[in-house]
């Protein structure tokens, strides 16, 4: 059943890629291949196997963003669905995205229509609550929901707003799970979003104005969540980073498979190489990949834009095989807790568990 959760996430990619192909000129096959790799290069990627919701909701949200210009109403429904039936943290990303888009395009006449279609999944969500919530009425549920997810949520950072100063926020990582991360996770969560911004703004110099109005809001919204994560969130749980990391990874993949707006500047491709090298599982693989890109740049400079997408796919496949070998070679630990066989709530079970 866990593997089915991975298959389900991959099928979501395939379904939405078929949809966006109707509106964008892309290499569909390459994007499908890339999307499969996107599920296994994320920090804490195994969350998708447990169907925790971060990855699947973000997949729906990402394709909703791509559909915002060509299919605005459908996009708003998808975005809303991914938020209210997925992960509420994506509401933060949507609000920043939408406000930035409206600011750039001045499409104020669509506000009422946008609100209506965005609220359709929300109305359905509230209807389910009204029917099945048994601990009070709908208003009590909303109060409990806000209190649990915002006011009393350690990760939200709302309680700390009344007691933290600027230095407390900047040093909050010392009391978070960041101190337990390895260097690879730190580079992926802290450095890769900064490289993403550089890549996109270099790409913007060669894009059409209409596409720019979609790209800039995506950059601003995901970067805003990145800043919230590193500055305002006291816990900095790594699974919350998946929302901005996955959107950014998928968006670079989307840029790479463009047919009409191909990335033909080698400097951008080299920076993209550096970006994705942060997600490789082996230092040797990173070195081989960067050396290969450098050799092509020196001797076959004109062919780099054509060869790069395929080379990246090959390296991702090698990375996947290497990750499997590394994981398979690790020592397996089996714990059999005798006192926990009858009940998990006894004091004896707890004592035996923490002593392992």
PDB file of C-alpha atoms in Angstrom, residues 168-174 176-179 181 185-194 223-234 236 238 241 244-245:
ATOM      1  CA  UNK A 168      15.649  35.587  18.376  1.00  0.00           C
ATOM      2  CA  UNK A 169      14.212  34.911  14.930  1.00  0.00           C
ATOM      3  CA  UNK A 170      17.619  34.847  13.263  1.00  0.00           C
ATOM      4  CA  UNK A 171      18.963  32.402  15.841  1.00  0.00           C
ATOM      5  CA  UNK A 172      15.799  30.294  16.112  1.00  0.00           C
ATOM      6  CA  UNK A 173      17.447  27.528  14.083  1.00  0.00           C
ATOM      7  CA  UNK A 174      19.496  26.620  17.172  1.00  0.00           C
ATOM      8  CA  UNK A 176      14.904  23.651  15.798  1.00  0.00           C
ATOM      9  CA  UNK A 177      15.473  20.321  14.093  1.00  0.00           C
ATOM     10  CA  UNK A 178      17.979  21.998  11.745  1.00  0.00           C
ATOM     11  CA  UNK A 179      20.750  21.148  14.223  1.00  0.00           C
ATOM     12  CA  UNK A 181      20.240  17.775   9.693  1.00  0.00           C
ATOM     13  CA  UNK A 185      19.725  18.497   3.632  1.00  0.00           C
ATOM     14  CA  UNK A 186      20.981  21.897   4.747  1.00  0.00           C
ATOM     15  CA  UNK A 187      22.250  22.721   1.245  1.00  0.00           C
ATOM     16  CA  UNK A 188      19.019  21.523  -0.356  1.00  0.00           C
ATOM     17  CA  UNK A 189      16.706  23.473   1.931  1.00  0.00           C
ATOM     18  CA  UNK A 190      18.801  26.617   2.436  1.00  0.00           C
ATOM     19  CA  UNK A 191      20.932  27.068  -0.688  1.00  0.00           C
ATOM     20  CA  UNK A 192      18.890  25.535  -3.549  1.00  0.00           C
ATOM     21  CA  UNK A 193      16.008  28.081  -3.257  1.00  0.00           C
ATOM     22  CA  UNK A 194      18.528  30.909  -3.610  1.00  0.00           C
ATOM     23  CA  UNK A 223      10.499  32.549  -1.848  1.00  0.00           C
ATOM     24  CA  UNK A 224       8.091  34.048   0.703  1.00  0.00           C
ATOM     25  CA  UNK A 225       7.392  30.577   2.098  1.00  0.00           C
ATOM     26  CA  UNK A 226      11.138  29.916   2.119  1.00  0.00           C
ATOM     27  CA  UNK A 227      11.675  33.083   4.196  1.00  0.00           C
ATOM     28  CA  UNK A 228       8.840  32.150   6.571  1.00  0.00           C
ATOM     29  CA  UNK A 229      10.410  28.734   7.045  1.00  0.00           C
ATOM     30  CA  UNK A 230      13.885  30.034   7.854  1.00  0.00           C
ATOM     31  CA  UNK A 231      13.010  33.202   9.775  1.00  0.00           C
ATOM     32  CA  UNK A 232       9.552  32.891  11.344  1.00  0.00           C
ATOM     33  CA  UNK A 233       8.988  29.163  11.901  1.00  0.00           C
ATOM     34  CA  UNK A 234      10.511  28.137  15.264  1.00  0.00           C
ATOM     35  CA  UNK A 236      11.688  24.346  10.926  1.00  0.00           C
ATOM     36  CA  UNK A 238      11.913  19.634   7.134  1.00  0.00           C
ATOM     37  CA  UNK A 241      10.182  22.694   3.172  1.00  0.00           C
ATOM     38  CA  UNK A 244       8.454  25.367  -1.769  1.00  0.00           C
ATOM     39  CA  UNK A 245      11.181  22.909  -2.819  1.00  0.00           C
TER      40      UNK A 245
END
